[in-house]
mmCIF file of C-alpha atoms in Angstrom:
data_model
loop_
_atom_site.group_PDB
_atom_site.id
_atom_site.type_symbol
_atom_site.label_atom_id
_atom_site.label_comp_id
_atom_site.label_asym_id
_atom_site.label_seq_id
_atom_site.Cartn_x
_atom_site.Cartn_y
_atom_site.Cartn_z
ATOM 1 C CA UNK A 172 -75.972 38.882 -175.675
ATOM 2 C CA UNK A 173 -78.054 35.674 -175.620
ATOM 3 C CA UNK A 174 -81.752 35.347 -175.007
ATOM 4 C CA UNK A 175 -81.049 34.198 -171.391
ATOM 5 C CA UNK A 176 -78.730 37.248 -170.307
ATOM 6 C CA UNK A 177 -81.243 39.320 -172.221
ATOM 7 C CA UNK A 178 -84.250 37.654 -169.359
ATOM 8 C CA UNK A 179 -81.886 38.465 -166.752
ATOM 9 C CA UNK A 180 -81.269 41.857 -167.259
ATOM 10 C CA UNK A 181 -84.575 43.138 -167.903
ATOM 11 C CA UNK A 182 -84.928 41.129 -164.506
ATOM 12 C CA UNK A 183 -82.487 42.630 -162.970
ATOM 13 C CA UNK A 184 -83.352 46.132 -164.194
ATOM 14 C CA UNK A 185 -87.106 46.097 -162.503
ATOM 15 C CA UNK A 186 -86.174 44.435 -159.446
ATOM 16 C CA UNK A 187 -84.127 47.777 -159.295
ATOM 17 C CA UNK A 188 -86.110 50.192 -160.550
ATOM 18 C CA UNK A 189 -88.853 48.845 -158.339
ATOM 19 C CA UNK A 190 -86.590 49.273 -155.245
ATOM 20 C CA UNK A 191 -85.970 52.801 -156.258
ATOM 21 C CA UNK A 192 -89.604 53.490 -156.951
ATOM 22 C CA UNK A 193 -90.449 52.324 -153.204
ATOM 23 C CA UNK A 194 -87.411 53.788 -151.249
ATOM 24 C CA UNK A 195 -88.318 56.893 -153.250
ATOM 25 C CA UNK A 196 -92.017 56.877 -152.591
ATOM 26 C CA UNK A 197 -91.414 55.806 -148.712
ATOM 27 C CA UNK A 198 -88.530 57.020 -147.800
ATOM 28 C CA UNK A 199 -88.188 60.480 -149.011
ATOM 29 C CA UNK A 200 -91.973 61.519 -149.829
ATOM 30 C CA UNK A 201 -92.654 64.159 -152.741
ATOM 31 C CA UNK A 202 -89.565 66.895 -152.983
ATOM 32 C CA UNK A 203 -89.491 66.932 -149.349
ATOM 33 C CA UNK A 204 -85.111 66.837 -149.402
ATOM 34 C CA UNK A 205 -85.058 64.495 -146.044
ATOM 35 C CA UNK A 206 -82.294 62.325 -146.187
ATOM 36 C CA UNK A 207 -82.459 58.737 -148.292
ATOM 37 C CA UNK A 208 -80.300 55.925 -147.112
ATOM 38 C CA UNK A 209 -78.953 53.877 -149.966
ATOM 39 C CA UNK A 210 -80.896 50.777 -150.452
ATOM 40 C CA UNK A 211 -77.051 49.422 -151.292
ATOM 41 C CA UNK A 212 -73.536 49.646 -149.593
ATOM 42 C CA UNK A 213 -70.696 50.156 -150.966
ATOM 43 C CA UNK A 214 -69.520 46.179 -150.124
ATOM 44 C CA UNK A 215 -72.694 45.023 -152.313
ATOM 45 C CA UNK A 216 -71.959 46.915 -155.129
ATOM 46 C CA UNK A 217 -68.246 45.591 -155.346
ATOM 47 C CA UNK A 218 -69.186 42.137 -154.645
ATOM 48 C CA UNK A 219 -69.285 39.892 -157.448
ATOM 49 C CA UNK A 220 -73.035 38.667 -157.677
ATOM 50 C CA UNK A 221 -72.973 34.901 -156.824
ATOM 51 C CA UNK A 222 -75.100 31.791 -157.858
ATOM 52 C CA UNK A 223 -77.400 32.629 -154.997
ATOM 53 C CA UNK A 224 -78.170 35.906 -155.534
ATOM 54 C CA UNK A 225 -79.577 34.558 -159.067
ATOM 55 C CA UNK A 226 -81.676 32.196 -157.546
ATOM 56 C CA UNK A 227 -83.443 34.474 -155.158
ATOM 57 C CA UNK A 228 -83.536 37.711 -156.950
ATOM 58 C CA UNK A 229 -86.483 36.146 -159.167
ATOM 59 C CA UNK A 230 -88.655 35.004 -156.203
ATOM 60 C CA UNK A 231 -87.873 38.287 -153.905
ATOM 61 C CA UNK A 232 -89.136 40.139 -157.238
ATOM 62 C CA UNK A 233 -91.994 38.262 -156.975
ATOM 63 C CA UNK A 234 -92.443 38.418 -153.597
ATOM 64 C CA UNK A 235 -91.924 42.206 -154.188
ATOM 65 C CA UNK A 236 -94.787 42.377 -156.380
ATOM 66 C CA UNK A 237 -97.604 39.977 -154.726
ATOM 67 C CA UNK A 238 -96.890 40.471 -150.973
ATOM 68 C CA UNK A 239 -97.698 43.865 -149.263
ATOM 69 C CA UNK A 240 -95.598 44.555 -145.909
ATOM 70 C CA UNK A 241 -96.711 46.505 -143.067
ATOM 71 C CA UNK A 242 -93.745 47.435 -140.567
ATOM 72 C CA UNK A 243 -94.896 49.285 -137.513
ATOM 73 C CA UNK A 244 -91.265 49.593 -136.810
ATOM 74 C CA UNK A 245 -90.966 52.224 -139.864
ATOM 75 C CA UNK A 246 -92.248 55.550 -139.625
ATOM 76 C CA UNK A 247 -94.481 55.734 -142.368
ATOM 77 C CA UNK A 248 -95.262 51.989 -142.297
ATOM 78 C CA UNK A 249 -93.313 51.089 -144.967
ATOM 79 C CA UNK A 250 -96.043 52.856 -147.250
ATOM 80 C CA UNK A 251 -95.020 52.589 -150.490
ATOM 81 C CA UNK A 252 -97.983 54.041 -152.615
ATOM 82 C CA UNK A 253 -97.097 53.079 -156.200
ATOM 83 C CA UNK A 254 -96.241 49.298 -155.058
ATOM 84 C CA UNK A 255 -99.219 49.238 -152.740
ATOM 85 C CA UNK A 256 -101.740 50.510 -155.290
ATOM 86 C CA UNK A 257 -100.212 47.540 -157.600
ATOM 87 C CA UNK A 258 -100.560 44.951 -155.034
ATOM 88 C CA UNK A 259 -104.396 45.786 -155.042
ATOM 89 C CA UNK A 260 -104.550 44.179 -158.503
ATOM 90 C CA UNK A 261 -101.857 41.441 -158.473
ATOM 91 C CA UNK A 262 -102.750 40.325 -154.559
ATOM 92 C CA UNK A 263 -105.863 39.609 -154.991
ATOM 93 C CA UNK A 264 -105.236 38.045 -158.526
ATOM 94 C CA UNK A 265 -102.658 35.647 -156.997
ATOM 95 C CA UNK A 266 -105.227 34.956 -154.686
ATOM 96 C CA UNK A 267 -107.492 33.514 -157.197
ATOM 97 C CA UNK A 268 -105.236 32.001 -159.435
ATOM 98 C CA UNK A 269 -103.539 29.997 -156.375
ATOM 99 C CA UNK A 270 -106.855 29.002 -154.604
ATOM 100 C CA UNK A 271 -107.868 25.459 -154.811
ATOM 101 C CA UNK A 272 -105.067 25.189 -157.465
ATOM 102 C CA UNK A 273 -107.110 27.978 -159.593
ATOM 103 C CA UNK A 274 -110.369 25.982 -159.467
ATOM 104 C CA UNK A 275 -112.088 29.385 -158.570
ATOM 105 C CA UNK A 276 -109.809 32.155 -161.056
ATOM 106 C CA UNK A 277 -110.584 30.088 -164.202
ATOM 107 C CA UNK A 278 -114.603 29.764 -163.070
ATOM 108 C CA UNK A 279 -116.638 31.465 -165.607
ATOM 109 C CA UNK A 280 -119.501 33.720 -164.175
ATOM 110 C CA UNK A 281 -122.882 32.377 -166.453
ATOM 111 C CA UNK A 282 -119.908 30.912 -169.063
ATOM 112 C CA UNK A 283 -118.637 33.903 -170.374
ATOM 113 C CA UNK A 284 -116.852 36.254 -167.566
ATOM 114 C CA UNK A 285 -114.025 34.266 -165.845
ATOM 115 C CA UNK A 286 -113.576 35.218 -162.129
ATOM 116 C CA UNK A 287 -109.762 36.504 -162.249
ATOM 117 C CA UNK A 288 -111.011 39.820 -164.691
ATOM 118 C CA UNK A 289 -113.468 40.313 -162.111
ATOM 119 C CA UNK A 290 -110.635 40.634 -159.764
ATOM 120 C CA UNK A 291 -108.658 42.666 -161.727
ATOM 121 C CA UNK A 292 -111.220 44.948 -162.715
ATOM 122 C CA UNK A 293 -112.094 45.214 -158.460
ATOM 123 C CA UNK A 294 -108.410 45.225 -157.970
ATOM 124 C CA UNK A 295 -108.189 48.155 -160.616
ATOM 125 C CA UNK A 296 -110.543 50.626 -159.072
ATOM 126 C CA UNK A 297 -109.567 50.126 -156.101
ATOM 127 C CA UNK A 298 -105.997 50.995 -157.170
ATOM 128 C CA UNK A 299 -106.978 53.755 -158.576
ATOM 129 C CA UNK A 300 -109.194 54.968 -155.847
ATOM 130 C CA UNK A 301 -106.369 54.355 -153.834
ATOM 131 C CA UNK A 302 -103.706 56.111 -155.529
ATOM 132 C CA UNK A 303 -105.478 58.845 -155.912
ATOM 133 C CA UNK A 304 -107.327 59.238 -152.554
ATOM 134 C CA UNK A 305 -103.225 59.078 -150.848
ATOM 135 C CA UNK A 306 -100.301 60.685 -150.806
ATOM 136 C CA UNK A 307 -96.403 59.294 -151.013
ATOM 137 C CA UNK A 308 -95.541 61.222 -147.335
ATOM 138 C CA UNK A 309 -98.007 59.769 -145.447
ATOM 139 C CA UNK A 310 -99.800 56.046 -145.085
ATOM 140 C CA UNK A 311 -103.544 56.194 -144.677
ATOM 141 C CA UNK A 312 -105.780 54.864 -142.060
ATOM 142 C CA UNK A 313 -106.289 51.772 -143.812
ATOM 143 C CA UNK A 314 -102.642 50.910 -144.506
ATOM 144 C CA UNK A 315 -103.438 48.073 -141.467
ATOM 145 C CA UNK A 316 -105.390 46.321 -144.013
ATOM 146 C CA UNK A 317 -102.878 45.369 -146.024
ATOM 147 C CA UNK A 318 -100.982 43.571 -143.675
ATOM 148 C CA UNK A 319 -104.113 41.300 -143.728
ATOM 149 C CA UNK A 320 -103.636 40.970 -147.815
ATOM 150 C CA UNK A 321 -99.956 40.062 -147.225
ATOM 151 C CA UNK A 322 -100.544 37.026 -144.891
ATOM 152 C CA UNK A 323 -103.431 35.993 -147.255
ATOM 153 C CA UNK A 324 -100.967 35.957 -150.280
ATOM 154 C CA UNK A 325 -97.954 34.799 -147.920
ATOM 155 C CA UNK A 326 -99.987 32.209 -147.197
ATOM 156 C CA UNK A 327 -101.222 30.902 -150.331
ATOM 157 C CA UNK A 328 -97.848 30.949 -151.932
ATOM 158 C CA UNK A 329 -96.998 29.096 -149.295
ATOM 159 C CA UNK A 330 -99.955 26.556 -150.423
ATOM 160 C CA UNK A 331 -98.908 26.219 -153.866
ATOM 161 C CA UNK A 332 -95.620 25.722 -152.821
ATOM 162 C CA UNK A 333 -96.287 22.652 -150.826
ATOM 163 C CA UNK A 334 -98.826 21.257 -153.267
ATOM 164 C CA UNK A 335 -96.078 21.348 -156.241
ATOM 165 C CA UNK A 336 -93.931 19.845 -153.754
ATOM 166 C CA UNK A 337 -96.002 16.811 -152.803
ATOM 167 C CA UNK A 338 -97.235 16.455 -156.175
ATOM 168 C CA UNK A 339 -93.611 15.710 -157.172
ATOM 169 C CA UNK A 340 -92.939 13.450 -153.888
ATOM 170 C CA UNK A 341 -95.973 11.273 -155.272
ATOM 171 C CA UNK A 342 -94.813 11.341 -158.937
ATOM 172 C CA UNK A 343 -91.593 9.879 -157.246
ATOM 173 C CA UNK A 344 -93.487 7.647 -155.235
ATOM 174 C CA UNK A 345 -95.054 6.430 -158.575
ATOM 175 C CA UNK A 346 -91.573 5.976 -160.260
ATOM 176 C CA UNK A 347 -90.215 3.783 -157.810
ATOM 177 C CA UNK A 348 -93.202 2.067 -157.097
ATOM 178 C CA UNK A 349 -93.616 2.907 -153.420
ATOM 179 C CA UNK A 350 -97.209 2.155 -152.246
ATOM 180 C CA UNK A 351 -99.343 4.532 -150.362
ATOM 181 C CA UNK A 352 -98.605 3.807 -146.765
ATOM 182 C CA UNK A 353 -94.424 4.164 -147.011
ATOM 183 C CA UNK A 354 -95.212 7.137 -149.260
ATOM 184 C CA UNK A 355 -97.002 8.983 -146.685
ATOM 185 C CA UNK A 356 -94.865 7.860 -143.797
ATOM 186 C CA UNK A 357 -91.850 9.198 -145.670
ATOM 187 C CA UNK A 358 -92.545 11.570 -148.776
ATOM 188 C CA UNK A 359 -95.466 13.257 -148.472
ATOM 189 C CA UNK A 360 -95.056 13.322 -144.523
ATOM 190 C CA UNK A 361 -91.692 14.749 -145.112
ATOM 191 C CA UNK A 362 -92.842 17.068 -147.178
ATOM 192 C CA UNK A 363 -96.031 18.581 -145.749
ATOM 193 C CA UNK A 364 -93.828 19.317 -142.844
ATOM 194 C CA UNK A 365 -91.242 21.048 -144.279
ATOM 195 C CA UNK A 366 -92.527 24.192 -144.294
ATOM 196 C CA UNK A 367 -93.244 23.616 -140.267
ATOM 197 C CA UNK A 368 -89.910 22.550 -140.045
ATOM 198 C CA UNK A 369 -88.202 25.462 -141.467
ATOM 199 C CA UNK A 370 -90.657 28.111 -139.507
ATOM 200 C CA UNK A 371 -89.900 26.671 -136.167
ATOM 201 C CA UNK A 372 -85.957 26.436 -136.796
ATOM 202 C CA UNK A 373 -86.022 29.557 -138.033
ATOM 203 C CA UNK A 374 -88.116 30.924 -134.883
ATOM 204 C CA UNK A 375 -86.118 29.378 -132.842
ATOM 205 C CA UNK A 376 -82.707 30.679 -134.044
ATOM 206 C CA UNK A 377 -84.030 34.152 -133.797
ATOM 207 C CA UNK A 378 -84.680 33.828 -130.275
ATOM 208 C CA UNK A 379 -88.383 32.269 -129.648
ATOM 209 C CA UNK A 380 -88.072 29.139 -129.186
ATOM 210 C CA UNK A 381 -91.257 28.975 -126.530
ATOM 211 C CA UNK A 382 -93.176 29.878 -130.048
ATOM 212 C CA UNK A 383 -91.777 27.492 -131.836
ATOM 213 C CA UNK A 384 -92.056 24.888 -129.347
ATOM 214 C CA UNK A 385 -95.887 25.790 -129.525
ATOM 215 C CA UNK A 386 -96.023 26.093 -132.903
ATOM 216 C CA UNK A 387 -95.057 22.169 -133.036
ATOM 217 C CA UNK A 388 -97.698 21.217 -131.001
ATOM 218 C CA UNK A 389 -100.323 23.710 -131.866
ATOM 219 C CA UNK A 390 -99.885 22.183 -135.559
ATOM 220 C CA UNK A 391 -100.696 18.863 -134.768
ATOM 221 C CA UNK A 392 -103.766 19.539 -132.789
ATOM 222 C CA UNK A 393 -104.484 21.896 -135.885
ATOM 223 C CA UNK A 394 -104.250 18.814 -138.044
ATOM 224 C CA UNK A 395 -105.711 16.467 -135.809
ATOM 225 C CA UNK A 396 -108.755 18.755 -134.536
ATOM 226 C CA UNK A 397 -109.651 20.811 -137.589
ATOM 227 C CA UNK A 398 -108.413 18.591 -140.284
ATOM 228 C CA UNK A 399 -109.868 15.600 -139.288
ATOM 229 C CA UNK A 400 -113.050 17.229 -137.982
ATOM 230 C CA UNK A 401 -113.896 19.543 -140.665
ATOM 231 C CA UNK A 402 -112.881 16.720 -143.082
ATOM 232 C CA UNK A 403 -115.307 14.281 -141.787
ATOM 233 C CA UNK A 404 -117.956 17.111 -141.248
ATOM 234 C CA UNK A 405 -117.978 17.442 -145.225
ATOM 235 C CA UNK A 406 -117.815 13.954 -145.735
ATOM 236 C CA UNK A 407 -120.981 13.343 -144.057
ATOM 237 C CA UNK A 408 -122.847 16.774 -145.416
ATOM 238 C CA UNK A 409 -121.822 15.474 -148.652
ATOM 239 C CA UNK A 410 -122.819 11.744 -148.662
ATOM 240 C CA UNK A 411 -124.940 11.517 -145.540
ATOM 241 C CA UNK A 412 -123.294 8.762 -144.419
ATOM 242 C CA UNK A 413 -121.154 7.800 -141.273
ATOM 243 C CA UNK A 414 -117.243 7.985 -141.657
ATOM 244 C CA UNK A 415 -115.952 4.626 -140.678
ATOM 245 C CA UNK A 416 -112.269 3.931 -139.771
ATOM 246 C CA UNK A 417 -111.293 0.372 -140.189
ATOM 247 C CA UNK A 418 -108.047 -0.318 -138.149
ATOM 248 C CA UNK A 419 -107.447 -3.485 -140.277
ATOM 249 C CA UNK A 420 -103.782 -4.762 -140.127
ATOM 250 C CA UNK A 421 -100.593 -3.998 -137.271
ATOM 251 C CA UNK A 422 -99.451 -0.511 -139.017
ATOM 252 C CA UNK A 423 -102.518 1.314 -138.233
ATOM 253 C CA UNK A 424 -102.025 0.692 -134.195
ATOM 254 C CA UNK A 425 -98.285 1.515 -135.027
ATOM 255 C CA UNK A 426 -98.960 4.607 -136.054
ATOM 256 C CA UNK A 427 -101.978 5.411 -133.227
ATOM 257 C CA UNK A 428 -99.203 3.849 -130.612
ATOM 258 C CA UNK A 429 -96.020 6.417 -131.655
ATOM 259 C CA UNK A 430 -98.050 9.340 -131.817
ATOM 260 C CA UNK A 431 -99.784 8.607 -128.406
ATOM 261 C CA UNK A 432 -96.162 7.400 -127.092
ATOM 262 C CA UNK A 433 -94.771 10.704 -127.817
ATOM 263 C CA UNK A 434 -97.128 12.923 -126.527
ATOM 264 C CA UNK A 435 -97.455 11.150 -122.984
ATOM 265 C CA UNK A 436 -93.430 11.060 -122.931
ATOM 266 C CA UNK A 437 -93.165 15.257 -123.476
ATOM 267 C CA UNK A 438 -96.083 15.282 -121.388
ATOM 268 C CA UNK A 439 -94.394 13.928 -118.525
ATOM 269 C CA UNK A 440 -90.933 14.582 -119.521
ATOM 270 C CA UNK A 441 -91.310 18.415 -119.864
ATOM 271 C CA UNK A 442 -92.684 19.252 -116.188
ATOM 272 C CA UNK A 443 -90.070 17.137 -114.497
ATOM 273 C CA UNK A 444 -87.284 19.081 -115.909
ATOM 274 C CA UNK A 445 -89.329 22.288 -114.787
ATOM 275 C CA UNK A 446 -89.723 23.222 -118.530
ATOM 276 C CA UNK A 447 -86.411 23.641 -119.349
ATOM 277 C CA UNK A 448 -84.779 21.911 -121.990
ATOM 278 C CA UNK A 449 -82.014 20.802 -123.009
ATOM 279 C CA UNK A 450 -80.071 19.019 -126.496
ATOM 280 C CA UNK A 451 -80.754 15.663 -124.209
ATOM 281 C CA UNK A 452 -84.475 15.980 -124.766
ATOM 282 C CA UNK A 453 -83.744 16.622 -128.671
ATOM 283 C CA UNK A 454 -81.483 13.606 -129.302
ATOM 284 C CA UNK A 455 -84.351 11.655 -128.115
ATOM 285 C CA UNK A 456 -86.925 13.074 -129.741
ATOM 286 C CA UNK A 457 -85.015 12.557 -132.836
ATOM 287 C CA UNK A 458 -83.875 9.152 -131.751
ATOM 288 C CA UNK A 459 -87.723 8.207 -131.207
ATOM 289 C CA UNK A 460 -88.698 9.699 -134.634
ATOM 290 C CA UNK A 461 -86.001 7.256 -136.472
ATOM 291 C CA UNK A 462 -86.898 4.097 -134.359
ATOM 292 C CA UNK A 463 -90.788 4.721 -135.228
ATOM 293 C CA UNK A 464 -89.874 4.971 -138.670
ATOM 294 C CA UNK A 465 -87.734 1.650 -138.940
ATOM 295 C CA UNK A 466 -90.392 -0.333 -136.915
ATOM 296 C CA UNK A 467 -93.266 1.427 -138.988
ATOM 297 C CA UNK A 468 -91.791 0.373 -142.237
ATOM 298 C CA UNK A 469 -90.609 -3.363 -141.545
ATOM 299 C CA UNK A 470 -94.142 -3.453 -140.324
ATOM 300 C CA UNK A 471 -95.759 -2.102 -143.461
ATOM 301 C CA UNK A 472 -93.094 -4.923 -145.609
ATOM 302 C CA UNK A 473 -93.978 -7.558 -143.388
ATOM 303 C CA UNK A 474 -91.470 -8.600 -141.145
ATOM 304 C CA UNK A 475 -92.992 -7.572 -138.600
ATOM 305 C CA UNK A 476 -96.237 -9.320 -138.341
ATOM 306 C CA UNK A 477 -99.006 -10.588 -135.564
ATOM 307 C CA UNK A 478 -98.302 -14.444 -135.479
ATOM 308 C CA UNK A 479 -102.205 -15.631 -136.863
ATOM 309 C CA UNK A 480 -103.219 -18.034 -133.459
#
């Protein structure tokens, strides 16, 4: 057995003792002989394992092991106590180790005490606390809380994620010498809203697409509002000084011109087909996104220029 297989299968063999440990600790409580459903059918087990279930079973064991979920659908709440008292520690650790790129984990308190054994040590008594404080039939009254820890960590994988991401869509932008402007119309645009993307299909295939079709919009105002706002608020805190846009050259009113285009066009289009939609309005959306682009970037290589009078 090579070094490789050997990785896998002590992989393989936590993911599945962890499962056990939580459908045990959930499901079935301590000795209490109520029935346990299989967390595996007979079809999975005589399946052949395929390329794909090799590529997710590492992240879902991460996942596993960082991300607390709270299902009001379940009974007990999918309470797990030996897998929620360990997502006390490694939560909150993942939380400052993926913060600001783990600026704030590596910090050293007065230069000796770095912040992330802080957290584990706070992460440690809590777990304990908590472990002992519970029981395996029955969540406690906090068990809500955790739901609040799981989007916190959800969310900051989903940070990291999308910085590693960009930060390889701008080491390709370096590579093939692509300047700033078709990098962030393309690249970086592309991939800052993938993760939109894939949330709103996703949303929408399950059967909501009013929320996604909110979601699309309520992100750009996000951006817009917030992101803008809050950026130029530090900004001046920071160096007291007015931020100044300078709208030199055709692509910046190119850009300013689409994105006002589009919203007046849904604005008006939506209500006069009494908010209904169809694959009609999508084609052009799409078709609008692709003729933006082309006109965007002959601008930003210069055939398309203002004629100098």
């Amino acid at each position: 057995m090579t070094g490789r297989q050997k990785d896998l299968y002590w992989v393989l063999s936590l993911f599945l003792m962890l499962r056990m440990v939580e459908t045990v600790s959930g499901a079935r409580g301590p000795f209490t002989g109520t029935h346990m459903s299989s967390p595996f059918s007979a079809s999975d087990v005589k399946q052949t394992p395929t390329v794909d279930v090799y590529i997710q079973l590492p992240v879902e064991f991460l996942l596993l092991l960082t991300v607390p979920v709270v299902d009001p659908d379940k009974d007990d709440g999918n309470w797990k106590r030996p897998l929620n008292c360990l997502h006390l520690v490694i939560s909150p650790l993942v939380l400052a180790l993926t913060l600001q790129s783990g600026a704030y984990g590596i910090y050293e308190i007065g230069g000796l005490f770095p912040v992330w054994a802080v957290v584990v040590i706070v992460g440690t008594a809590l777990a304990a606390v908590t472990f002992f404080a519970t029981s395996n039939s029955e969540p406690p009254r906090f068990h809500w809380l955790f739901a609040f820890l799981g989007f916190l960590t959800s969310a900051l994988w989903i940070n990291a994620a999308a910085t590693e991401v960009v930060n390889i869509l701008r080491s390709l932008g370096v590579v093939f010498r692509l300047s700033n402007t078709v990098l962030g119309l393309t690249l970086l645009a592309w991939g800052n809203s993938i993760g939109d993307a894939f949330s709103d299909f996703t949303l929408a295939r399950q059967g909501y697409p009013r929320m996604a079709f909110a979601a699309c919009f309520g992100g750009i105002i996000l951006n817009i509002l917030v992101g803008v706002g809050l950026g130029c608020l530090l900004q001046i805190s920071r160096s007291h000084a007015e931020v100044k846009l300078e709208p030199d050259g055709l692509l910046v009113w190119v850009l300013a011109g689409a994105l006002g285009l589009s919203l007046v066009c849904s604005l008006v289009s939506v209500p006069l087909q009494c908010f209904q939609l169809n694959k009609v309005y999508g084609f052009c959306l799409l078709l609008f996104y692709v003729s933006f682009l082309v006109v965007a970037l002959l601008t930003e290589f210069g055939v398309i220029h203002l004629k100098s009078v």
